[in-house]
Coordinates of C-alpha atoms in Angstrom, one line a residue:
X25 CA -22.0 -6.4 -24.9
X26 CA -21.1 -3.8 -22.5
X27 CA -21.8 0.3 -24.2
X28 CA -18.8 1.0 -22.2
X29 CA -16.6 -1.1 -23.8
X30 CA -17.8 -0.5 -26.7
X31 CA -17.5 3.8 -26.5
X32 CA -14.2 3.6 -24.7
X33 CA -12.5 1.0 -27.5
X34 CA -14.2 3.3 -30.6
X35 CA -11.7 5.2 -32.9
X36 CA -11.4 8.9 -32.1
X37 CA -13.1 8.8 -28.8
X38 CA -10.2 8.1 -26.5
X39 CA -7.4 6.7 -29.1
X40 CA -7.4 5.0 -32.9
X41 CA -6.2 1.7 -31.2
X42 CA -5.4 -1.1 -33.2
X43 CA -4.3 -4.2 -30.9
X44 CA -4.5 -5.4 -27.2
X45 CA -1.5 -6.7 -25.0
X46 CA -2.5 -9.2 -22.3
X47 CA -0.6 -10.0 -19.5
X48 CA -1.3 -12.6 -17.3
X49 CA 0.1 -13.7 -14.0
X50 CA -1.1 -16.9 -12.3
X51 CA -0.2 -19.3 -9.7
X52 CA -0.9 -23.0 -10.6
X53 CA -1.1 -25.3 -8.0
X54 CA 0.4 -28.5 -8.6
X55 CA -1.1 -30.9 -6.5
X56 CA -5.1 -30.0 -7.5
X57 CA -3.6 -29.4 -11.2
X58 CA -5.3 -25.4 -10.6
X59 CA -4.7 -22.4 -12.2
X60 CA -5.7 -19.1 -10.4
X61 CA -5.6 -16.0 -11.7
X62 CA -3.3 -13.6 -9.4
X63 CA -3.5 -10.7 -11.9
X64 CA -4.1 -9.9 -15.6
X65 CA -4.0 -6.5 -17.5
X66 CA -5.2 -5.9 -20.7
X67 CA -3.7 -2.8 -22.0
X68 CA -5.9 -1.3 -25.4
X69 CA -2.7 0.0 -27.9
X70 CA -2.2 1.8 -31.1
X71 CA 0.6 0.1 -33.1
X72 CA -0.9 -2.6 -35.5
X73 CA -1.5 -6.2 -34.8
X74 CA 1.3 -8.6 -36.3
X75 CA 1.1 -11.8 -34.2
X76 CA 0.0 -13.7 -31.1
X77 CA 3.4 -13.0 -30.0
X78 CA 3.1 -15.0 -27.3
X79 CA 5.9 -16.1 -24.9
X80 CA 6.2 -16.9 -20.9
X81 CA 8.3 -13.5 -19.1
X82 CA 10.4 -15.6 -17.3
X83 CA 11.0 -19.3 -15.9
X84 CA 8.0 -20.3 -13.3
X85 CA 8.8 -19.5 -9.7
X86 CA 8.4 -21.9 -7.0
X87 CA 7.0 -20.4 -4.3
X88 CA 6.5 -23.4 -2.6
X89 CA 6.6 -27.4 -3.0
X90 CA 3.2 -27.3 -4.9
X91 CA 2.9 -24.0 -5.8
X92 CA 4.7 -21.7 -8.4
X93 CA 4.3 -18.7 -10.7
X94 CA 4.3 -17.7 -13.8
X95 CA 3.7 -14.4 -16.0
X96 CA 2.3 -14.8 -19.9
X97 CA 1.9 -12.1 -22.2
X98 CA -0.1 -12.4 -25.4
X99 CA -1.4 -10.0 -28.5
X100 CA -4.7 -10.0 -29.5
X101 CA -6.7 -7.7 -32.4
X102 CA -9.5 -6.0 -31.7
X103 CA -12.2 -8.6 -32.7
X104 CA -10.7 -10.8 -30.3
X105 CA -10.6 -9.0 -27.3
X106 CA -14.1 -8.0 -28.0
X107 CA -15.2 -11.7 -28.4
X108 CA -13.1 -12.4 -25.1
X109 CA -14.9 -9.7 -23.2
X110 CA -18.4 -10.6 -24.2
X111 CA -17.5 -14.1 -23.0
X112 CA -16.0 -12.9 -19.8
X113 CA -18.6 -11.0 -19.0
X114 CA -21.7 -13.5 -19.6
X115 CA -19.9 -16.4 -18.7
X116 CA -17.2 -15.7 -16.0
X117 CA -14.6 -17.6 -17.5
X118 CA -11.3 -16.3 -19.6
X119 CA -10.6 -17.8 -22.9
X120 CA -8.1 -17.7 -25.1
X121 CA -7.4 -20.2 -27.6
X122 CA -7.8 -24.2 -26.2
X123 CA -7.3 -22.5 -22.4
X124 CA -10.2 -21.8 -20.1
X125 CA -9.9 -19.6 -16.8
X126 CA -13.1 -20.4 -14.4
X127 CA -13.4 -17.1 -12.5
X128 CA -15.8 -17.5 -9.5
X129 CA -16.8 -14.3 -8.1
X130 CA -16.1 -11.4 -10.5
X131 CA -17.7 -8.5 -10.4
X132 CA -17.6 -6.0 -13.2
X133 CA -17.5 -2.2 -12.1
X134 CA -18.9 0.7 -14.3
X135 CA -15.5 2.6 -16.0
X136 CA -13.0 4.5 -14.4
X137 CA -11.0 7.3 -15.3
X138 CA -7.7 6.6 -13.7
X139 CA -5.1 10.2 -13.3
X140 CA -1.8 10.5 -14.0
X141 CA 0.3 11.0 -10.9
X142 CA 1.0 14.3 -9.9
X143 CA 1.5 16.2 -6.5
X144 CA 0.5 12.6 -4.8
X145 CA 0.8 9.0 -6.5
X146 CA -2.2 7.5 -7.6
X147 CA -2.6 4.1 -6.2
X148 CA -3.6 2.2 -9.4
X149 CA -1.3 3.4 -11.4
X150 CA 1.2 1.1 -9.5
X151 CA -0.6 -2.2 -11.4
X152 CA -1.6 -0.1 -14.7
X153 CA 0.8 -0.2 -18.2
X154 CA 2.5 3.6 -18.4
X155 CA -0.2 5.8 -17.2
X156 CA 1.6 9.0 -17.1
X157 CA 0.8 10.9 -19.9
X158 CA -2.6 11.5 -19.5
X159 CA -4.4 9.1 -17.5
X160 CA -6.5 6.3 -19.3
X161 CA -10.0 4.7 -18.5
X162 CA -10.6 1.2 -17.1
X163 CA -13.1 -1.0 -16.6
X164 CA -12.4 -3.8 -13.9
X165 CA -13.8 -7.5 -13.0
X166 CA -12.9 -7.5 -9.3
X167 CA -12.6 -10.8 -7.2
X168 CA -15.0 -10.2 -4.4
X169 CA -14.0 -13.9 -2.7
X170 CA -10.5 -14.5 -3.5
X171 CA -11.0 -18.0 -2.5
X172 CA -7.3 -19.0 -3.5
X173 CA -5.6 -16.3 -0.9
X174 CA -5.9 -17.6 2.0
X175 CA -4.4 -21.1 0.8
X176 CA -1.4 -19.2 -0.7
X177 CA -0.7 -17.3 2.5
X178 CA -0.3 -20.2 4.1
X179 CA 2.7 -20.9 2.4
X180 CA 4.2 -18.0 0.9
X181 CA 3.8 -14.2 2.1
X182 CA 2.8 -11.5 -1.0
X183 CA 6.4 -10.4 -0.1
X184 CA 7.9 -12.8 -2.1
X185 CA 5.6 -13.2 -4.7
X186 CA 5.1 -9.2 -5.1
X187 CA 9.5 -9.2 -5.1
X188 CA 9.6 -12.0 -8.4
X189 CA 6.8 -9.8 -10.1
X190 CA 8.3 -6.7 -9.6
X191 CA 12.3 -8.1 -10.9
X192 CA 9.9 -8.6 -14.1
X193 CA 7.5 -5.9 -14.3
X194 CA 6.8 -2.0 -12.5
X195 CA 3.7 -3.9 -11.3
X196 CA 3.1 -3.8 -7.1
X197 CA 0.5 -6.3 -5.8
X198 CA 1.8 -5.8 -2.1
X199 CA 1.0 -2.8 -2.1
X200 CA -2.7 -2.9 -4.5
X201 CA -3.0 -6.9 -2.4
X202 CA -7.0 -6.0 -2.8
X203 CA -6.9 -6.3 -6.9
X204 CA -5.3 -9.7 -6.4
X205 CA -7.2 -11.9 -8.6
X206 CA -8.2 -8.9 -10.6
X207 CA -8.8 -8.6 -14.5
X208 CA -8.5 -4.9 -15.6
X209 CA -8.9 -3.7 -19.0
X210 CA -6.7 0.0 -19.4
X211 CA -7.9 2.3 -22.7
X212 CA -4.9 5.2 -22.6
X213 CA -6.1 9.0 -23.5
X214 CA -4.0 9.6 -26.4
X215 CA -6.0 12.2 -28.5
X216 CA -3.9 15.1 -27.3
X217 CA -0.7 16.4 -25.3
X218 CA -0.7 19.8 -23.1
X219 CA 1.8 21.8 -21.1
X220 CA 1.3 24.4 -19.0
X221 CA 2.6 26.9 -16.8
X222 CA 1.6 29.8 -14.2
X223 CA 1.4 33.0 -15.1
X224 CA 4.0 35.4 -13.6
X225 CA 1.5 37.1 -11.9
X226 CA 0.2 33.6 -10.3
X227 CA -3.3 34.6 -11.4
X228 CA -3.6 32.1 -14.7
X229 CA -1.9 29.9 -16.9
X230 CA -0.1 29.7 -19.8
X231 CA -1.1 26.6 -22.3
X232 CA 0.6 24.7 -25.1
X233 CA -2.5 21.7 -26.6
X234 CA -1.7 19.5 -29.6
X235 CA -4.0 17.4 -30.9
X236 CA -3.8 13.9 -33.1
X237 CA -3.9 15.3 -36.3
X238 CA -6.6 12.9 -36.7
X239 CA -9.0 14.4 -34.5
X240 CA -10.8 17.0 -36.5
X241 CA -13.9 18.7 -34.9
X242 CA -13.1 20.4 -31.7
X243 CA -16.0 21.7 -30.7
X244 CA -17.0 19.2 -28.2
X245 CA -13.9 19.7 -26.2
X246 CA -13.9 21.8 -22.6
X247 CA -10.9 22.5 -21.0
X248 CA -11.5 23.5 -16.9
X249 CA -9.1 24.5 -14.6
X250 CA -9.8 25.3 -10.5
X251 CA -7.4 25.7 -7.7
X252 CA -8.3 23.8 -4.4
X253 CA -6.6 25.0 -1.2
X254 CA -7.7 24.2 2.0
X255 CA -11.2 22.1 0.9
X256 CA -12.0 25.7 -1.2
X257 CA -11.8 26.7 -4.4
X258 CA -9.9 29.9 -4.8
X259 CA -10.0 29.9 -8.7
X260 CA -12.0 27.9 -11.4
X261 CA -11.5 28.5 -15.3
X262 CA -13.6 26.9 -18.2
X263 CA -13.4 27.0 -21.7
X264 CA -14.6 25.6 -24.6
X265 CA -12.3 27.4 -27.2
X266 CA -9.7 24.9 -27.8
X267 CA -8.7 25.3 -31.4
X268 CA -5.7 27.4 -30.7
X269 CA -2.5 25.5 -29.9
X270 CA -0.9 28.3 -27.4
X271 CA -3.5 30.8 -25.3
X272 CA -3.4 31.8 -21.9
X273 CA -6.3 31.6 -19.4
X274 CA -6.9 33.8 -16.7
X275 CA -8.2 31.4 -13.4
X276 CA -7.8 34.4 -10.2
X277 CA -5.0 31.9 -8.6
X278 CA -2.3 29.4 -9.6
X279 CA -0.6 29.3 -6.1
X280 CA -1.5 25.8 -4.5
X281 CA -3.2 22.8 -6.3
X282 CA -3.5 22.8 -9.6
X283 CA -6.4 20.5 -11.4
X284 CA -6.5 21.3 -15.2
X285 CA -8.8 18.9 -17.4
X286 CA -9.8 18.2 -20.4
X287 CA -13.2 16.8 -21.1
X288 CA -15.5 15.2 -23.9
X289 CA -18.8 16.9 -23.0
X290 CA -20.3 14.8 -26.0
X291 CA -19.4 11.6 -24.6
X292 CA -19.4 12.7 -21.5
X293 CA -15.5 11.4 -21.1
X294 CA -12.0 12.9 -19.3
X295 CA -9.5 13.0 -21.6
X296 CA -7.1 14.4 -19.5
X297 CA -6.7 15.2 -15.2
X298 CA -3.7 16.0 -13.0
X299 CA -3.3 17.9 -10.1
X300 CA -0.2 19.6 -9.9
X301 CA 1.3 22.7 -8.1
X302 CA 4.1 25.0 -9.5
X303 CA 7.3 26.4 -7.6
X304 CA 7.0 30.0 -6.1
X305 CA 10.1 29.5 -4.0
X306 CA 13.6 28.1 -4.4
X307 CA 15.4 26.5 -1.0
X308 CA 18.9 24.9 -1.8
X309 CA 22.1 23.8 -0.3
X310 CA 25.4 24.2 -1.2
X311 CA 28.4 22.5 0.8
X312 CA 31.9 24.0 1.0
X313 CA 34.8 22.1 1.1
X314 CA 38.6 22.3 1.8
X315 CA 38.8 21.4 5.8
X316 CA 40.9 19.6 7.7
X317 CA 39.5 16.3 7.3
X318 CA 38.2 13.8 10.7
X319 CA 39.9 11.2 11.8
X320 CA 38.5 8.2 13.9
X321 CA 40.4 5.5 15.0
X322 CA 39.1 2.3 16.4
X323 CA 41.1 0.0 19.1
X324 CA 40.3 -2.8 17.6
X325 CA 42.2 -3.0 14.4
X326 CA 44.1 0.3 15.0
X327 CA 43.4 1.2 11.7
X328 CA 42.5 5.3 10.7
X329 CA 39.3 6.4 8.9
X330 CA 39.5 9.6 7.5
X331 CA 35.7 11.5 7.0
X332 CA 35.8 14.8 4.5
X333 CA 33.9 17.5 6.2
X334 CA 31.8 20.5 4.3
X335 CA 30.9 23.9 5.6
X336 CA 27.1 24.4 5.3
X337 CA 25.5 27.3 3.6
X338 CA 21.7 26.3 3.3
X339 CA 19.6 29.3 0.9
X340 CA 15.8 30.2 1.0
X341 CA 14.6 32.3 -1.5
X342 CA 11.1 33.3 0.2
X343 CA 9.1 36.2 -0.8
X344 CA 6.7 37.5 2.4
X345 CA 4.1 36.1 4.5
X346 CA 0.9 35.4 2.9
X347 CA -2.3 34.4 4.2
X348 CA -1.5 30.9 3.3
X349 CA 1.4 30.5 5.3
X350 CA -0.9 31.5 8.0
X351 CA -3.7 28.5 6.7
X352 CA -1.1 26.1 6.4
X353 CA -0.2 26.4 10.2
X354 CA -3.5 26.4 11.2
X355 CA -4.0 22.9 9.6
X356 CA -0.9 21.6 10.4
X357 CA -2.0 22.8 14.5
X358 CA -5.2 20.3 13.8
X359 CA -3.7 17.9 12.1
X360 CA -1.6 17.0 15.2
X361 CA -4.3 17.6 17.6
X362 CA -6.3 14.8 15.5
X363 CA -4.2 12.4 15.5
X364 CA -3.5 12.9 18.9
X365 CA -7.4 12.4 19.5
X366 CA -7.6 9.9 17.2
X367 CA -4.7 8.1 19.3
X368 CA -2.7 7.7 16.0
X369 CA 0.6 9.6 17.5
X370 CA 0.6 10.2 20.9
X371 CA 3.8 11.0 23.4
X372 CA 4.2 9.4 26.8
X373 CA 6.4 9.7 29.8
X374 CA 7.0 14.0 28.9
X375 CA 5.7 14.6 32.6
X376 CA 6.3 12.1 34.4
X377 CA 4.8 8.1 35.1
X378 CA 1.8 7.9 32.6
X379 CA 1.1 3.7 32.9
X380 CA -2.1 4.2 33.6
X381 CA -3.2 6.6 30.7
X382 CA -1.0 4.4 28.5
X383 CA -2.5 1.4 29.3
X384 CA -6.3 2.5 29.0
X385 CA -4.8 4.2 25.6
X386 CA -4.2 0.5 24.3
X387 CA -7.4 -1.0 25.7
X388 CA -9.3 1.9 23.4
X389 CA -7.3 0.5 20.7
X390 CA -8.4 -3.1 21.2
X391 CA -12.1 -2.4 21.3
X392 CA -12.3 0.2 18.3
X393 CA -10.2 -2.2 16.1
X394 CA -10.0 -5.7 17.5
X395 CA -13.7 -6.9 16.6
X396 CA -11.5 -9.1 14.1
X397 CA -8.6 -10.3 15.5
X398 CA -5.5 -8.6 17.4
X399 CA -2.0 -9.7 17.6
X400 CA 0.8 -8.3 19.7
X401 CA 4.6 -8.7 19.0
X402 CA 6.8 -8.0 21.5
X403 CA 10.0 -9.1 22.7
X404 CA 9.5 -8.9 26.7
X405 CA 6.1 -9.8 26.4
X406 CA 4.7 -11.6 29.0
X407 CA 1.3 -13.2 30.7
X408 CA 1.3 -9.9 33.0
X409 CA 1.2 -7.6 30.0
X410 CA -1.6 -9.9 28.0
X411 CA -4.0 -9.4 31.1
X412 CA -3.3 -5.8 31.0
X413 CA -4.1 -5.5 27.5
X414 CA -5.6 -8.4 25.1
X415 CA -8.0 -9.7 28.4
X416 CA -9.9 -6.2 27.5
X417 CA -11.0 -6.9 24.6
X418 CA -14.7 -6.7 24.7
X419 CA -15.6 -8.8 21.6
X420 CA -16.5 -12.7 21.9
X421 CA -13.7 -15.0 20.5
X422 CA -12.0 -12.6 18.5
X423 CA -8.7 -14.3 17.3
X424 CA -5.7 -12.6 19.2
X425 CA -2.3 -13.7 19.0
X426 CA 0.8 -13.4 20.5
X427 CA 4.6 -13.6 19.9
X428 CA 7.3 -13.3 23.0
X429 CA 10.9 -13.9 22.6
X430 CA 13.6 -15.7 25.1
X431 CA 17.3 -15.9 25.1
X432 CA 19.8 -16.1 28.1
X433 CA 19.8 -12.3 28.5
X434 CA 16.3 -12.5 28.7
X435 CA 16.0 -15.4 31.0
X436 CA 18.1 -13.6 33.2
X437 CA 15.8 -10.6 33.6
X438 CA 12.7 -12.9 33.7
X439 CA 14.0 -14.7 37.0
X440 CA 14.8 -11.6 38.6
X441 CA 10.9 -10.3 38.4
X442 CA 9.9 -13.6 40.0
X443 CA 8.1 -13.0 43.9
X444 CA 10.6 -15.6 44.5
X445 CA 14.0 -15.3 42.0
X446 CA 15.2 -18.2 40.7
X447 CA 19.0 -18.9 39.2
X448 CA 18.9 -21.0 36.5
X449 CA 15.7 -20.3 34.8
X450 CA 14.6 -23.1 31.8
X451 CA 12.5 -22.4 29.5
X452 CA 9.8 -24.7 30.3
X453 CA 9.7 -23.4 33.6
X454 CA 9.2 -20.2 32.6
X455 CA 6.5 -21.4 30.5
X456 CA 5.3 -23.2 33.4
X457 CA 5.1 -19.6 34.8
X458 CA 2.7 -18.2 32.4
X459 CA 0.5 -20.8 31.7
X460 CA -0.6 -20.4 35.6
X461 CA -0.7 -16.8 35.5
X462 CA -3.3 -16.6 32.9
X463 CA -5.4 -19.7 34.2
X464 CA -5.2 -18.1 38.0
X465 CA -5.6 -14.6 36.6
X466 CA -8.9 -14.6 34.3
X467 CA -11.2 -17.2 33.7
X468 CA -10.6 -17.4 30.4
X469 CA -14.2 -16.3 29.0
X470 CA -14.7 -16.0 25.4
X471 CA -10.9 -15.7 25.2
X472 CA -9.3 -16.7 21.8
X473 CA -6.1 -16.8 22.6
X474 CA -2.6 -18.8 21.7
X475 CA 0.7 -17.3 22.5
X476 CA 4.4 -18.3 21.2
X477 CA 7.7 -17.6 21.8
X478 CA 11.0 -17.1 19.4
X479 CA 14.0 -18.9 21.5
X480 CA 16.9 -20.7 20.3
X481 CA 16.6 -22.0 16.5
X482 CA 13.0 -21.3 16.4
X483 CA 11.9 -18.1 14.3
X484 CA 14.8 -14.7 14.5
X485 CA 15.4 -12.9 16.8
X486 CA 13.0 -9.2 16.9
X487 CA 13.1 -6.1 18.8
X488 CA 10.4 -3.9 17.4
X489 CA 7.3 -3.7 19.3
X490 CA 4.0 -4.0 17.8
X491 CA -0.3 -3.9 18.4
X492 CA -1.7 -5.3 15.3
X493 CA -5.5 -5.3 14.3
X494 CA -5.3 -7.4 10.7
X495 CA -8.9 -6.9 8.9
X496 CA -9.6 -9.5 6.3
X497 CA -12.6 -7.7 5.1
X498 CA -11.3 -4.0 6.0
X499 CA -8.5 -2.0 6.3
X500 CA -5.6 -3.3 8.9
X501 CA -4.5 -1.0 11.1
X502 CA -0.9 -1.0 13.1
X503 CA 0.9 0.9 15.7
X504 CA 4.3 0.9 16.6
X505 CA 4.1 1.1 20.3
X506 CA 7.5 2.8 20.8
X507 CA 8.4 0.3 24.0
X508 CA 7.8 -2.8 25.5
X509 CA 4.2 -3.4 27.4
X510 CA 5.3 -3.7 30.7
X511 CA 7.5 0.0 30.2
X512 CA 4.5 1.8 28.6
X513 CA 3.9 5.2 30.0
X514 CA 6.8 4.8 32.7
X515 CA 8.9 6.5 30.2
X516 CA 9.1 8.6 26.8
X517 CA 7.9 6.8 23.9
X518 CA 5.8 7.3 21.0
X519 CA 2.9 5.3 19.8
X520 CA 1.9 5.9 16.3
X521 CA -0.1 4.1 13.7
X522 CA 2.2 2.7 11.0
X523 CA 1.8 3.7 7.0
X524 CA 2.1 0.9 5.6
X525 CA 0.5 -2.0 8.1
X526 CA 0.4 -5.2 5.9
X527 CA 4.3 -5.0 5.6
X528 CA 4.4 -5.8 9.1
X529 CA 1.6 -8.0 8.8
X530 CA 3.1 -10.2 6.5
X531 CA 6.1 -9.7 8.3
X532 CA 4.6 -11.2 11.6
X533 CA 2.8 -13.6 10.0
X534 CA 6.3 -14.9 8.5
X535 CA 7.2 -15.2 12.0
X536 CA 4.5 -16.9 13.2
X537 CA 4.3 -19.4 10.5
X538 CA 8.4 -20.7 11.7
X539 CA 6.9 -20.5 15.6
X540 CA 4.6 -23.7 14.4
X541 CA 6.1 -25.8 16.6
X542 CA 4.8 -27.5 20.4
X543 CA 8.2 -26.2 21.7
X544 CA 7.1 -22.3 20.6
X545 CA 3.6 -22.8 22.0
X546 CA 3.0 -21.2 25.5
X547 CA -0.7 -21.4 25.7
X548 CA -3.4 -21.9 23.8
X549 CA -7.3 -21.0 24.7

């Protein structure tokens, strides 16, 4: 039995809870008769047991021809989840009444105290049951292999799965994809509620705590407050005096971020965390109207649009300069020149030709990030541009794909680059073309290499342009490269590394999955 568990579940020490609610969502492969665990959640609650209350969410989803899933949500008391953890924890499997969940690979993680969103989101919180008030513990069984993934992905993307979750519960697993297969246990803080506000003089805050009425010694209770601005702290605040329900503390500054806990020191516990920051100025807009609407009218149908237009009058209530306007440009300075260092948004094609910085730009790329794999998705792309880029990679059979698209517009451009242009281009000529290119230009050494091409029925059409490093046991990274390969550097363009990389990913994955087919395949090494 974990002490843990135990302290976190006890009455009075985060909450006086009296049930659990499990929710379960699984994917059960038909064909092997297998039921994986995708994600469960079991969320520690204060209103009373009544019943199992069990029932399915909604119909199973077929993701696939032997695949589909399903969400379950159960009630359990507190003896039970007790007896379901002890098993979980010595025997790795789930249990709960005839059913048995074999969970290969779990690993349990010491407790977690898990804020409340507040200037920024915190991640978890996307996969967590309403943790907004103020914050709640967890202790997590994380999948370390995720044996199952790999086989889904082949025939569904988290896309779709993640969208038929989400039309059921706020729960994001394309966004947390690493606590797939997950089991997370969530104890809400629920002993007290607390408000607060600066002081007008911006040097302290004002505080409103109430307390369960159940919670009777306060003695043990700390509240600290400290104020972080630019990786300092301008202002800290602690007290232990907490019987009052109103009282103002005095911190030295309340200007930027905001931290204010609440802490257990006799169980060593956070009760309550948030960063936060409070207005000091007020920007607005207000639009004017009354004009003489605009009028556009198109040839086509001859019909008359009519668009309402507003006067501006944009307001900025600013008091002066302070010596944090003056920090805040100073990191905003370095935060550009980093990334620009870093290669994470850089600017081509301001002075003039740049290929050849561009180019060696994207070879970095390749060797800092491609020891796993690299893919490239563009629509011009051709062997040329592979030679110039993916034939740098330094590292020994790393798995690099490729995705190039034709039409007739693009045929047409492809037979005019030819030494010796050709009407008529086919398809298979032009594949012809490549496939000597790359065996006359390279000898092919350690390559790992297949390239495809979106034409006709095959695939959709795309026009983005991406350099993708996908990182099964790291983080992917990928850049938008602003222009095709064979244009970079000749013009402007930005190349900057994306926010949210598995999207696209999953996206080109998608893609590459409907390009399964001989007539798609250009080469293969």
């Amino acid at each position: 039995m974990s002490n843990e568990f135990t302290l976190l579940q006890t009455p009075g020490v985060l909450g006086f809870y009296q049930s659990c609610e499990v929710t379960m969502i699984f994917i059960y492969n038909k064909k092997l008769k297998t039921t994986y665990n995708l994600y469960t959640l079991i969320a520690f609650e204060e209103r009373p047991y009544s019943s199992p209350n069990e029932s399915y969410l909604s119909n199973p989803f077929h993701i696939s021809k032997d695949f589909f899933i399903g969400i379950f949500q159960y009630n359990l008391t507190l003896e039970e989840i007790t007896e379901a953890y002890n098993h979980l924890l010595q025997q790795h499997i789930w249990r709960y009444k005839e059913k048995e969940f074999q969970l290969i690979g779990l690993q349990k993680l010491n407790k977690q105290f898990i804020k409340c969103n507040g200037t920024s989101n915190v991640p978890l919180n996307s996969i967590l049951k309403n943790n907004f008030h103020n914050g709640s513990y967890i202790i997590e069984f994380f999948d370390t292999e995720k044996t199952f993934l790999n086989e889904l992905l082949q025939v569904t993307s988290l896309e779709k799965i993640n969208h038929y979750i989400k039309n059921i519960l706020p729960i994001d697993l394309q966004f947390m994809n690493d606590r797939i297969g997950n089991i997370i246990f969530q104890f809400p803080s629920n002993l007290t509620a607390i408000h607060y506000r600066s002081t007008e003089n911006w040097d302290g805050m004002n505080v409103e705590l109430v307390w369960d009425a159940r919670v009777l010694a306060k003695e043990h209770y700390a509240l600290q407050i400290f104020d972080n601005f630019d990786e300092t702290i301008t202002s800290f605040h602690l007290t232990h005096e907490l019987n009052k329900e109103k009282f103002t503390v005095t911190t030295g500054n309340s200007k930027s971020l905001n931290t204010v806990q609440i802490i257990d020191t006799k169980h060593q516990l956070i009760l309550y965390s948030k960063t936060a920051s409070f207005m000091q100025h007020l920007a607005f807009n207000m639009d004017i109207g009354g004009n003489e609407p605009r009028t556009i009218q198109k040839a086509a149908d001859r019909q008359i649009e009519t668009i309402d237009v507003v006067a501006q009058n944009n307001s900025n209530i600013k008091g002066a300069t302070t010596e944090r306007d003056w920090i805040r440009q100073r990191k905003y300075k370095n935060a550009k020149d980093v990334l620009t260092e870093q290669l994470e948004f850089i600017q081509y094609g301001k002075n003039g030709n740049e290929r050849t910085k561009a180019l060696q730009d994207i070879r970095t790329l390749i060797n800092r990030h491609g020891r796993e794999g690299v893919y490239l998705w563009d629509p011009y792309l051709t062997y040329e541009d592979l030679i110039d880029t993916l034939y740098y990679c330094k590292y020994l059979g790393a798995e690099m794909k490729a995705i190039t698209s034709c039409d007739k517009k693009r045929m047409r451009v492809y037979q005019h680059q030819l030494e010796t242009p050709k009407k008529n281009l086919t398809i298979s000529e032009w594949y012809a073309i490549q496939v000597e290119g790359l065996q006359s230009s390279s000898n092919n050494v350690g390559m790992n290499l297949e390239f495809r091409c979106q034409h006709h029925n095959f695939g959709w059409k795309f026009h983005d342009r991406f350099l993708i490093f996908p990182s099964p046991s790291g983080e992917p990274k990928v850049w938008s490269l602003g222009i095709s390969v064979n244009g970079l550097g000749k013009e402007h363009h930005i190349l900057q590394l994306v926010s949210n990389p598995q999207n696209i990913i999953d996206a080109f994955n998608d893609l590459w999955s409907q390009l399964n087919h001989e007539e798609c395949v250009i080469w293969r090494s």
